[in-house]
Coordinates of C-alpha atoms and ligand atoms in Angstrom, one line a residue:
X1 CA -14.9 -28.9 -3.1
X2 CA -11.5 -28.3 -4.5
X3 CA -8.2 -28.2 -2.8
X4 CA -4.9 -27.0 -4.2
X5 CA -2.0 -29.2 -3.2
X6 CA 1.5 -27.9 -3.6
X7 CA 4.3 -30.4 -4.2
X8 CA 7.5 -28.9 -2.8
X9 CA 9.8 -31.4 -4.6
X10 CA 8.9 -30.6 -8.2
X11 CA 7.2 -27.2 -7.4
X12 CA 3.9 -28.2 -9.0
X13 CA 0.3 -27.8 -8.0
X14 CA -2.4 -30.4 -8.0
X15 CA -6.1 -29.7 -8.1
X16 CA -7.7 -32.2 -5.7
X17 CA -11.5 -32.9 -5.7
X18 CA -12.9 -33.6 -2.3
X19 CA -15.8 -35.3 -4.1
X20 CA -14.1 -37.5 -6.8
X21 CA -17.3 -37.7 -8.8
X22 CA -17.7 -34.0 -9.1
X23 CA -17.3 -32.6 -12.6
X24 CA -14.9 -29.7 -12.5
X25 CA -13.3 -27.4 -15.1
X26 CA -11.1 -24.4 -15.0
X27 CA -11.0 -21.2 -17.0
X28 CA -7.6 -19.8 -17.4
X29 CA -7.3 -16.0 -16.6
X30 CA -5.1 -14.0 -18.9
X31 CA -4.2 -10.3 -19.2
X32 CA -6.1 -8.8 -22.1
X33 CA -6.8 -5.3 -23.4
X34 CA -4.3 -3.0 -25.1
X35 CA -3.2 0.6 -24.6
X36 CA -5.7 2.4 -22.3
X37 CA -7.3 -0.9 -21.2
X38 CA -4.1 -2.9 -20.8
X39 CA -4.4 -2.9 -17.0
X40 CA -8.1 -3.1 -16.7
X41 CA -9.1 -6.0 -18.9
X42 CA -8.7 -9.8 -18.5
X43 CA -9.8 -12.7 -20.6
X44 CA -11.2 -16.1 -19.6
X45 CA -10.4 -19.1 -21.8
X46 CA -13.1 -21.7 -22.2
X47 CA -13.6 -24.2 -19.4
X48 CA -11.2 -27.2 -19.5
X49 CA -12.5 -30.3 -17.7
X50 CA -9.8 -31.9 -15.5
X51 CA -9.5 -35.3 -13.8
X52 CA -8.8 -36.0 -10.1
X53 CA -5.3 -34.6 -8.9
X54 CA -4.8 -32.7 -12.1
X55 CA -1.3 -31.2 -12.3
X56 CA -1.7 -27.5 -13.2
X57 CA 0.4 -26.6 -16.4
X58 CA 3.2 -24.2 -15.8
X59 CA 1.7 -21.5 -18.0
X60 CA -1.5 -21.4 -16.0
X61 CA -1.1 -18.6 -13.3
X62 CA -4.6 -18.0 -12.4
X63 CA -8.0 -19.7 -12.9
X64 CA -11.7 -19.6 -12.1
X65 CA -12.9 -23.1 -11.4
X66 CA -16.5 -24.5 -11.7
X67 CA -17.7 -27.7 -10.1
X68 CA -20.9 -29.5 -10.8
X69 CA -22.6 -32.8 -9.8
X70 CA -22.1 -35.5 -12.5
X71 CA -24.6 -34.9 -15.4
X72 CA -25.8 -31.7 -13.8
X73 CA -25.6 -28.3 -15.5
X74 CA -25.9 -26.3 -12.3
X75 CA -22.6 -24.9 -11.0
X76 CA -22.4 -25.9 -7.4
X77 CA -19.2 -24.1 -6.5
X78 CA -17.1 -21.4 -8.2
X79 CA -13.6 -20.5 -7.0
X80 CA -10.6 -18.5 -8.0
X81 CA -7.0 -19.8 -7.6
X82 CA -3.5 -18.5 -8.3
X83 CA -0.4 -20.5 -9.0
X84 CA 3.1 -19.1 -8.7
X85 CA 5.5 -21.2 -10.8
X86 CA 9.2 -20.9 -10.3
X87 CA 11.1 -18.3 -12.4
X88 CA 14.2 -19.5 -14.2
X89 CA 17.1 -19.2 -11.9
X90 CA 19.4 -16.2 -12.4
X91 CA 22.3 -17.5 -14.4
X92 CA 24.9 -15.4 -12.7
X93 CA 23.9 -14.4 -9.2
X94 CA 26.3 -11.7 -8.0
X95 CA 26.6 -13.3 -4.6
X96 CA 25.3 -16.4 -2.8
X97 CA 21.8 -16.3 -1.4
X98 CA 23.3 -16.2 2.1
X99 CA 24.6 -12.7 1.4
X100 CA 21.5 -11.6 -0.5
X101 CA 18.4 -11.3 1.6
X102 CA 15.1 -11.4 -0.1
X103 CA 12.6 -8.6 0.5
X104 CA 8.9 -8.8 1.3
X105 CA 6.8 -5.6 1.5
X106 CA 3.6 -6.6 3.4
X107 CA 1.2 -3.6 3.1
X108 CA -2.1 -2.6 4.5
X109 CA -3.7 0.7 3.4
X110 CA -4.8 3.4 5.8
X111 CA -3.6 1.8 9.1
X112 CA -2.0 4.0 11.7
X113 CA 0.2 2.8 14.4
X114 CA -2.4 3.7 17.0
X115 CA -5.2 1.9 15.1
X116 CA -3.0 -1.1 14.5
X117 CA -2.5 -1.6 18.2
X118 CA -6.3 -1.1 18.9
X119 CA -7.7 -3.3 16.1
X120 CA -5.0 -5.9 15.7
X121 CA -3.9 -6.8 19.2
X122 CA -2.9 -10.3 18.4
X123 CA -0.6 -9.2 15.6
X124 CA 0.8 -6.5 17.9
X125 CA 1.5 -9.0 20.6
X126 CA 3.1 -11.4 18.1
X127 CA 5.4 -8.6 16.8
X128 CA 6.5 -7.7 20.3
X129 CA 7.4 -11.3 21.1
X130 CA 9.4 -11.8 17.9
X131 CA 12.4 -9.9 16.5
X132 CA 10.3 -7.2 14.8
X133 CA 11.4 -3.6 15.1
X134 CA 9.0 -0.8 15.0
X135 CA 9.5 2.8 13.8
X136 CA 7.1 4.8 16.0
X137 CA 8.1 8.2 14.4
X138 CA 7.4 7.0 10.9
X139 CA 5.5 10.0 9.3
X140 CA 3.8 10.0 5.9
X141 CA 5.3 12.5 3.4
X142 CA 2.2 13.2 1.3
X143 CA -1.6 12.9 1.4
X144 CA -2.7 9.5 0.1
X145 CA -1.4 6.2 -1.2
X146 CA 0.3 7.2 -4.4
X147 CA 2.9 9.7 -3.2
X148 CA 3.7 7.7 -0.1
X149 CA 4.2 4.4 -2.1
X150 CA 6.1 6.2 -4.8
X151 CA 8.5 7.7 -2.3
X152 CA 9.2 4.1 -1.2
X153 CA 9.4 2.6 -4.7
X154 CA 11.2 5.4 -6.6
X155 CA 12.5 7.9 -4.0
X156 CA 10.7 10.7 -5.9
X157 CA 8.6 13.4 -4.4
X158 CA 5.0 13.8 -5.6
X159 CA 5.8 16.4 -8.3
X160 CA 8.5 14.1 -9.8
X161 CA 6.3 11.1 -9.4
X162 CA 3.8 12.7 -11.8
X163 CA 6.3 14.3 -14.2
X164 CA 8.7 11.4 -14.5
X165 CA 6.3 8.5 -14.2
X166 CA 3.2 10.0 -15.8
X167 CA 0.6 7.7 -14.2
X168 CA -2.2 9.1 -16.3
X169 CA -0.5 8.4 -19.6
X170 CA -0.5 4.9 -21.2
X171 CA 2.9 3.3 -20.6
X172 CA 4.0 6.2 -18.2
X173 CA 4.4 4.0 -15.2
X174 CA 6.1 1.3 -17.3
X175 CA 9.0 3.7 -17.9
X176 CA 9.2 4.6 -14.2
X177 CA 12.3 3.5 -12.3
X178 CA 10.5 1.4 -9.8
X179 CA 12.8 -0.3 -7.2
X180 CA 11.6 -3.7 -8.2
X181 CA 13.4 -3.2 -11.6
X182 CA 16.7 -2.8 -9.6
X183 CA 16.1 -6.0 -7.8
X184 CA 15.1 -7.7 -11.1
X185 CA 18.3 -6.5 -12.7
X186 CA 20.2 -8.2 -9.8
X187 CA 18.5 -11.5 -10.6
X188 CA 15.7 -11.4 -8.0
X189 CA 12.3 -12.8 -8.8
X190 CA 9.7 -10.0 -8.4
X191 CA 6.1 -9.8 -7.6
X192 CA 3.4 -7.1 -7.0
X193 CA -0.2 -7.7 -6.1
X194 CA -3.0 -5.5 -4.7
X195 CA -6.7 -6.1 -4.0
X196 CA -9.8 -4.0 -4.8
X197 CA -9.1 -3.3 -8.5
X198 CA -10.9 0.0 -8.8
X199 CA -9.0 1.9 -6.1
X200 CA -5.6 0.2 -6.7
X201 CA -2.6 2.5 -6.3
X202 CA -1.6 2.6 -9.9
X203 CA -5.1 2.3 -11.4
X204 CA -7.4 4.7 -9.5
X205 CA -7.8 7.6 -12.0
X206 CA -4.5 6.4 -13.5
X207 CA -3.6 4.1 -16.4
X208 CA -1.8 1.3 -14.6
X209 CA 0.9 -0.7 -16.3
X210 CA 0.8 -1.5 -20.0
X211 CA 3.1 -4.5 -19.6
X212 CA 3.1 -6.6 -16.5
X213 CA 5.5 -4.8 -14.2
X214 CA 6.8 -7.8 -12.2
X215 CA 7.3 -11.5 -12.8
X216 CA 4.3 -12.3 -10.7
X217 CA 1.5 -9.8 -11.1
X218 CA -1.8 -10.1 -9.3
X219 CA -4.0 -7.7 -11.2
X220 CA -5.5 -10.1 -13.8
X221 CA -6.5 -12.5 -11.0
X222 CA -8.1 -9.7 -8.9
X223 CA -10.0 -8.2 -11.9
X224 CA -11.4 -11.7 -12.7
X225 CA -12.3 -12.6 -9.1
X226 CA -14.2 -9.3 -8.7
X227 CA -16.2 -9.9 -11.8
X228 CA -16.7 -13.7 -11.8
X229 CA -17.3 -14.5 -8.1
X230 CA -20.0 -13.5 -5.7
X231 CA -19.1 -10.3 -3.9
X232 CA -20.0 -9.3 -0.4
X233 CA -19.6 -5.6 0.4
X234 CA -18.8 -4.0 3.7
X235 CA -18.8 -0.2 3.7
X236 CA -18.7 -0.2 -0.1
X237 CA -15.6 -2.4 -0.1
X238 CA -15.7 -5.7 -2.0
X239 CA -14.7 -7.5 1.3
X240 CA -15.5 -11.1 0.3
X241 CA -15.0 -12.6 -3.2
X242 CA -16.5 -16.1 -3.3
X243 CA -15.4 -18.0 -0.3
X244 CA -12.5 -15.9 0.8
X245 CA -11.8 -12.4 1.8
X246 CA -10.3 -10.2 -1.0
X247 CA -7.1 -9.7 1.1
X248 CA -6.6 -13.4 1.5
X249 CA -6.1 -13.8 -2.3
X250 CA -3.3 -11.3 -2.1
X251 CA -1.6 -12.7 1.0
X252 CA -2.1 -16.3 -0.2
X253 CA -0.3 -15.2 -3.4
X254 CA 2.5 -13.8 -1.2
X255 CA 2.7 -17.2 0.6
X256 CA 3.0 -19.0 -2.7
X257 CA 5.5 -16.6 -4.2
X258 CA 7.8 -16.8 -1.2
X259 CA 7.5 -20.5 -0.8
X260 CA 8.2 -21.2 -4.5
X261 CA 11.2 -18.9 -4.5
X262 CA 12.6 -19.5 -1.1
X263 CA 15.9 -21.0 -2.4
X264 CA 16.6 -17.9 -4.4
X265 CA 16.4 -14.1 -4.0
X266 CA 13.0 -12.4 -4.4
X267 CA 11.4 -9.0 -4.0
X268 CA 7.6 -8.9 -3.5
X269 CA 5.1 -6.2 -2.6
X270 CA 1.7 -7.4 -1.5
X271 CA -0.7 -4.6 -0.8
X272 CA -4.3 -4.7 0.5
X273 CA -7.0 -2.1 0.8
X274 CA -10.1 -4.2 1.4
X275 CA -10.1 -4.5 5.2
X276 CA -8.9 -1.1 6.2
X277 CA -9.6 1.6 3.7
X278 CA -13.2 2.5 4.5
X279 CA -13.7 1.3 8.0
X280 CA -11.2 1.8 10.8
X281 CA -12.6 -1.2 12.8
X282 CA -12.4 -3.8 10.1
X283 CA -8.7 -4.7 10.5
X284 CA -9.9 -6.5 13.6
X285 CA -11.5 -9.1 11.3
X286 CA -8.0 -9.9 9.9
X287 CA -6.1 -9.9 13.1
X288 CA -6.0 -13.7 13.9
X289 CA -5.5 -14.4 10.2
X290 CA -2.5 -12.1 10.0
X291 CA -0.7 -13.8 12.9
X292 CA -1.4 -17.1 11.0
X293 CA 0.2 -15.7 7.9
X294 CA 3.3 -14.6 9.8
X295 CA 3.6 -17.9 11.5
X296 CA 3.3 -19.7 8.2
X297 CA 6.1 -17.6 6.7
X298 CA 8.2 -18.4 9.7
X299 CA 7.3 -22.1 9.5
X300 CA 8.1 -22.2 5.8
X301 CA 11.6 -20.9 6.5
X302 CA 10.9 -17.6 4.7
X303 CA 12.1 -15.5 7.6
X304 CA 15.5 -17.1 7.6
X305 CA 16.6 -15.0 4.6
X306 CA 13.9 -12.3 4.1
X307 CA 13.7 -8.8 5.3
X308 CA 10.0 -8.2 5.9
X309 CA 8.5 -4.8 6.1
X310 CA 5.0 -4.8 7.5
X311 CA 3.7 -1.3 6.9
X312 CA 1.0 1.2 5.9
X313 CA 1.0 4.4 3.8
X314 CA -0.9 6.7 6.2
X315 CA -3.6 6.4 8.9
X316 CA -7.3 6.9 8.6
X317 CA -7.8 10.0 6.3
X318 CA -11.5 10.6 6.8
X319 CA -14.4 9.6 9.0
X320 CA -15.0 9.4 12.8
X321 CA -11.5 8.7 13.9
X322 CA -10.1 11.6 12.0
X323 CA -12.4 14.0 13.8
X324 CA -11.1 13.2 17.2
X325 CA -8.4 15.2 18.8
X326 CA -6.0 12.4 18.0
X327 CA -7.1 12.5 14.4
X328 CA -4.1 14.8 13.5
X329 CA -1.6 12.1 14.5
X330 CA -3.9 9.2 13.4
X331 CA -3.7 10.4 9.8
X332 CA 0.0 11.1 9.8
X333 CA 1.7 8.2 11.6
X334 CA 1.3 4.9 9.7
X335 CA 2.3 1.6 11.2
X336 CA 5.6 0.1 10.3
X337 CA 7.5 -2.9 11.6
X338 CA 10.7 -4.4 10.2
X339 CA 12.0 -7.9 10.6
X340 CA 15.6 -8.9 9.8
X341 CA 16.8 -12.5 9.3
X342 CA 19.1 -13.8 12.1
X343 CA 22.2 -14.0 9.9
X344 CA 21.9 -10.2 9.2
X345 CA 21.4 -9.5 12.9
X346 CA 24.5 -11.5 13.6
X347 CA 26.6 -10.3 10.8
X348 CA 25.7 -6.6 11.0
X349 CA 25.0 -5.9 14.7
X350 CA 25.3 -2.2 14.1
X351 CA 22.2 -2.3 11.8
X352 CA 20.2 -3.8 14.6
X353 CA 21.5 -1.2 17.1
X354 CA 20.6 1.6 14.8
X355 CA 17.2 0.2 13.9
X356 CA 16.4 0.0 17.6
X357 CA 17.6 3.5 18.2
X358 CA 15.5 4.7 15.3
X359 CA 12.3 3.5 17.0
X360 CA 11.5 6.9 18.5
X361 CA 13.1 9.1 15.9
X362 CA 11.5 10.8 12.9
X363 CA 11.5 8.6 9.7
X364 CA 9.7 8.8 6.4
X365 CA 8.9 6.7 3.3
X366 CA 12.1 8.1 1.7
X367 CA 14.2 6.3 4.4
X368 CA 12.5 3.1 3.4
X369 CA 13.5 3.7 -0.3
X370 CA 17.1 4.3 0.9
X371 CA 16.9 1.1 3.0
X372 CA 15.8 -1.0 0.0
X373 CA 18.8 0.3 -1.9
X374 CA 21.0 -0.4 1.1
X375 CA 19.7 -4.0 1.1
X376 CA 21.1 -4.4 -2.5
X377 CA 24.6 -3.5 -1.2
X378 CA 24.8 -4.2 2.5
X379 CA 28.6 -4.0 2.6
X380 CA 28.8 -0.5 1.0
X381 CA 30.0 2.1 3.5
X382 CA 27.1 4.4 4.6
X383 CA 28.5 7.5 3.0
X384 CA 28.7 5.9 -0.4
X385 CA 25.1 4.7 -0.5
X386 CA 22.7 6.4 -2.9
X387 CA 20.3 9.0 -1.4
X388 CA 16.6 9.3 -2.5
X389 CA 16.2 12.1 -5.1
X390 CA 13.2 13.5 -3.3
X391 CA 15.0 13.7 0.0
X392 CA 18.8 13.8 -0.3
X393 CA 19.1 14.0 3.6
X394 CA 17.2 10.7 4.0
X395 CA 19.0 7.5 4.5
X396 CA 18.7 3.8 5.3
X397 CA 17.0 3.0 8.6
X398 CA 20.0 0.7 9.3
X399 CA 21.9 3.9 10.0
X400 CA 21.1 6.0 13.1
X401 CA 18.7 8.9 12.4
X402 CA 19.9 12.1 14.0
X403 CA 17.9 13.1 17.1
X404 CA 17.8 16.7 15.8
X405 CA 16.2 15.7 12.5
X406 CA 13.2 17.8 11.6
X407 CA 10.4 17.2 9.0
X408 CA 12.2 19.1 6.2
X409 CA 15.3 16.9 6.7
X410 CA 13.0 13.9 6.4
X411 CA 11.3 15.1 3.2
X412 CA 8.0 15.6 5.0
X413 CA 5.9 18.7 3.9
X414 CA 5.0 21.0 6.7
X415 CA 1.3 20.2 6.5
X416 CA 1.9 16.5 7.1
X417 CA 4.6 17.0 9.8
X418 CA 3.4 15.6 13.2
X419 CA 6.3 17.3 15.1
X420 CA 5.9 20.5 17.0
X421 CA 3.3 21.7 19.6
X422 CA 0.2 23.6 18.8
X423 CA -1.6 26.3 20.8
X424 CA -5.3 27.0 20.3
X425 CA -6.4 30.3 18.8
X426 CA -10.0 31.6 19.2
X427 CA -11.9 30.8 16.0
X428 CA -13.8 34.1 16.4
X429 CA -10.5 36.0 16.1
X430 CA -10.6 38.3 13.0
X431 CA -7.3 36.9 11.7
X432 CA -8.7 33.4 11.9
X433 CA -11.7 34.4 9.9
X434 CA -9.5 36.1 7.3
X435 CA -7.3 33.0 7.0
X436 CA -10.4 30.7 6.6
X437 CA -11.9 32.9 3.9
X438 CA -8.7 33.2 2.0
X439 CA -8.3 29.4 2.2
X440 CA -11.7 28.7 0.7
X441 CA -10.9 31.3 -2.0
X442 CA -7.6 29.5 -2.7
X443 CA -9.5 26.3 -3.2
X444 CA -11.9 27.9 -5.6
X445 CA -9.0 29.3 -7.6
X446 CA -7.3 25.9 -7.6
X447 CA -10.4 24.2 -9.0
X448 CA -10.7 26.9 -11.7
X449 CA -7.1 26.3 -12.7
X450 CA -7.6 22.6 -13.3
X451 CA -9.0 21.3 -16.6
X452 CA -12.2 19.3 -16.5
X453 CA -13.6 20.9 -13.3
X454 CA -16.2 23.3 -14.9
X455 CA -19.1 21.5 -13.2
X456 CA -17.7 22.1 -9.7
X457 CA -19.7 24.6 -7.7
X458 CA -18.3 27.8 -6.1
X459 CA -17.5 27.1 -2.5
X460 CA -18.1 29.3 0.5
X461 CA -16.9 29.2 4.1
X462 CA -19.5 27.6 6.3
X463 CA -18.0 27.4 9.8
X464 CA -14.6 27.5 11.4
X465 CA -14.2 24.5 13.7
X466 CA -10.8 25.1 15.3
X467 CA -7.6 27.1 14.8
X468 CA -4.2 26.2 16.1
X469 CA -0.9 27.9 15.9
X470 CA 2.2 25.7 15.2
X471 CA 4.8 26.4 17.9
X472 CA 6.0 30.1 17.6
X473 CA 5.7 30.1 13.9
X474 CA 3.3 32.0 11.7
X475 CA 1.8 28.7 10.5
X476 CA -1.8 27.9 11.5
X477 CA -3.7 24.7 11.3
X478 CA -7.4 25.3 10.6
X479 CA -10.4 23.0 10.6
X480 CA -13.4 24.4 8.7
X481 CA -16.5 23.3 6.9
X482 CA -17.5 24.5 3.4
X483 CA -20.8 24.8 1.6
X484 CA -22.4 23.5 -0.4
X485 CA -21.8 19.9 0.5
X486 CA -20.7 20.3 4.1
X487 CA -17.1 19.2 3.4
X488 CA -14.9 19.1 6.5
X489 CA -11.4 20.3 5.8
X490 CA -8.1 20.7 7.6
X491 CA -5.5 23.1 6.1
X492 CA -2.2 24.6 7.0
X493 CA -1.6 28.2 6.1
X494 CA 1.2 30.6 6.7
X495 CA 0.0 34.1 7.7
X496 CA 1.8 37.2 6.7
X497 CA 0.7 39.9 9.1
X498 CA 2.1 42.7 7.0
X499 CA 0.3 41.8 3.8
X500 CA -2.6 40.2 5.7
X501 CA -2.4 37.3 3.1
X502 CA -1.9 33.6 3.5
X503 CA 0.3 31.2 1.6
X504 CA -0.9 27.6 1.4
X505 CA -0.6 24.4 -0.7
X506 CA -4.2 23.6 -1.8
X507 CA -3.5 20.0 -2.9
X508 CA -2.2 19.3 0.7
X509 CA -5.5 20.3 2.3
X510 CA -7.0 17.3 4.0
X511 CA -10.7 16.4 3.6
X512 CA -11.7 14.8 6.9
X513 CA -15.1 13.4 5.8
X514 CA -15.6 11.1 2.8
X515 CA -16.4 13.0 -0.4
X516 CA -18.4 10.0 -1.5
X517 CA -20.3 10.7 -4.7
X518 CA -20.3 14.5 -4.3
X519 CA -17.6 14.9 -6.9
X520 CA -18.7 12.3 -9.4
X521 CA -18.6 14.9 -12.2
X522 CA -14.8 15.2 -12.1
X523 CA -12.2 12.7 -12.9
X524 CA -9.3 14.9 -11.8
X525 CA -7.8 13.3 -8.8
X526 CA -6.6 16.5 -7.1
X527 CA -10.1 18.0 -7.5
X528 CA -12.0 15.1 -6.0
X529 CA -11.9 16.1 -2.4
X530 CA -13.0 19.7 -3.0
X531 CA -15.4 19.5 -5.9
X532 CA -19.2 19.6 -5.3
X533 CA -21.0 18.9 -8.5
Ligands
LIG601 ZN1 -3.7 4.7 1.1

C-alpha cells in the first residue's frame, strides 16, 4: 500500500500511497530505556496521519506505518521503514574521497565457505565473475560470534575483549575502542545494524550499547519490527517480519546508508543472523536476493569507491552438518570475499597481487582488523602499520601472508586450528578413556568455578564417539557424549603420558548439537553449552 521514494537530488524520502484514498499514519520509533535497558527498549510516538507523497522529516529515522480504508478503524496494512538521512559533511576531510575508500562489512552469521558454495550458488557464481577475491584459508579464532567479531573490530583476543570492553556491564561496550570510532574520528559516516534482536552480537547475555554506537544504528528499528509486526518463525528464527524477511530490513538499510553517503566516506557494518544461524539450508532462500543487493550496490556506483568485505564469523557450529566428517572444517572456515574499487586495484597493484596470493594461505579475523587499519592509511609502508594487540604477527591481507605461517602466528587457538593432519586412535584405548573421563571432570570443575551455575547437574561420560591424534603431537581431538542431556561435544586435550593427566581449555570445547532449553537455568554464557538444569 505504501512505497518509499528516495529523491537523490535533495536526499529526502517521500511516502507514496498506492491507493490515494487510504488513511495512513506513522509512529516514529525512538531509542528508549536507560542504563540496563538502554539497548533493549524502544518507544513509539503516537500515530501521525500524513498526506499523499509526504516528505519524511529529517529527524525521523524509523517508523511503523498503519494504513486503513477511509472511515474504517481496521488496520489493513502495517509496515516498518527506515530512513537514513545525510550526516553533516566532515568539515576538514584529511584527503579527497578519491584517496579515501569507504568500507562496507556485509556479514552473515554461521556461514562456512563450503556451505556458502552449496546454498548460495548464484552469489558464488556472481563473485567469481566479478573482481571479488576470496580467502579460502580464513580460519575463525574463537568459538562463536562475539570473539570473532571483536577480533575484527578491536584486534583484541577473547580475554581482552571481556576485560577491556566489559560487555556485561552497562556502558562497557561504549568505552570499547571499536574500529568504527577510528573511522568516525577521520570524518567517516558510520553505521551498524544487526537482525534478530535477542541473539545480536552485543546483546545476547550482554548489555549492548548505552549510547548509540554509530551515526546510523539499526537496533531500535529491529526491536520495534519484532514487537509490532507479524512474525513468521522458521527453526525458532523470526525469519519474516511483516511483509519482508528480517535480513532485508538490515540490507535495505545498508543500501540506503551507502546511497545517501556515496559522495563522502563511510564505514558500515551490516550483520544478519536470521537466515543462517539455526538452519544450514536456509541461506538458499536469500541467494537470488543477495545477487540483487550486490548488483544494486554496483548500479548505484557504491563499488567505485568502497572496499566491501562479504564474510561470516564461523561455519555451522551445531546440528547435522557438524556431525559429518567435514564438520571439523565446516565449523572452522567461514566464508570471506573482498572487493576492491578499480582505482585501488590500479593505484596499488601490489595489494591485488598479495590478496590473490593470500587466497590459499592461512588468515584470521585479526588480519581483517589490520586490513581495516591499513585502509585508513593506504600509503603507510607495511612495516609502520599498526598490528592487532591480540595477534602482533597478524597483518593486512593487502600484504603477502607467509607460506609457513601456522595457527599460532595467525592468532588462532590450537583447538580452532584447521591445519595439520589427524590420525584415528581406537576409542576403546585405555588412554582415550582416561582422556575422555578427565575432560568431563574438567567441565564439571569449570561449571562449579562459575557463579550462578548451582542448578547445573553433575555430568558423566556417556560414550566416546571418536579420537584423533593431531599430527605427531600429544594433542588429541575427542568427540564424546555426556549424560544427562545427551550433549555431543568435541574437545582438544593435550596428554602428558608421564603424569597421565590432560590439559585443556574448557571454554573452547565445542558443543555439536543444539543445547536448546537444557540450560535455561543459567544466564552465564560460557556455561550454556555444558549446563543441564
Ligand atoms: Zn556467529
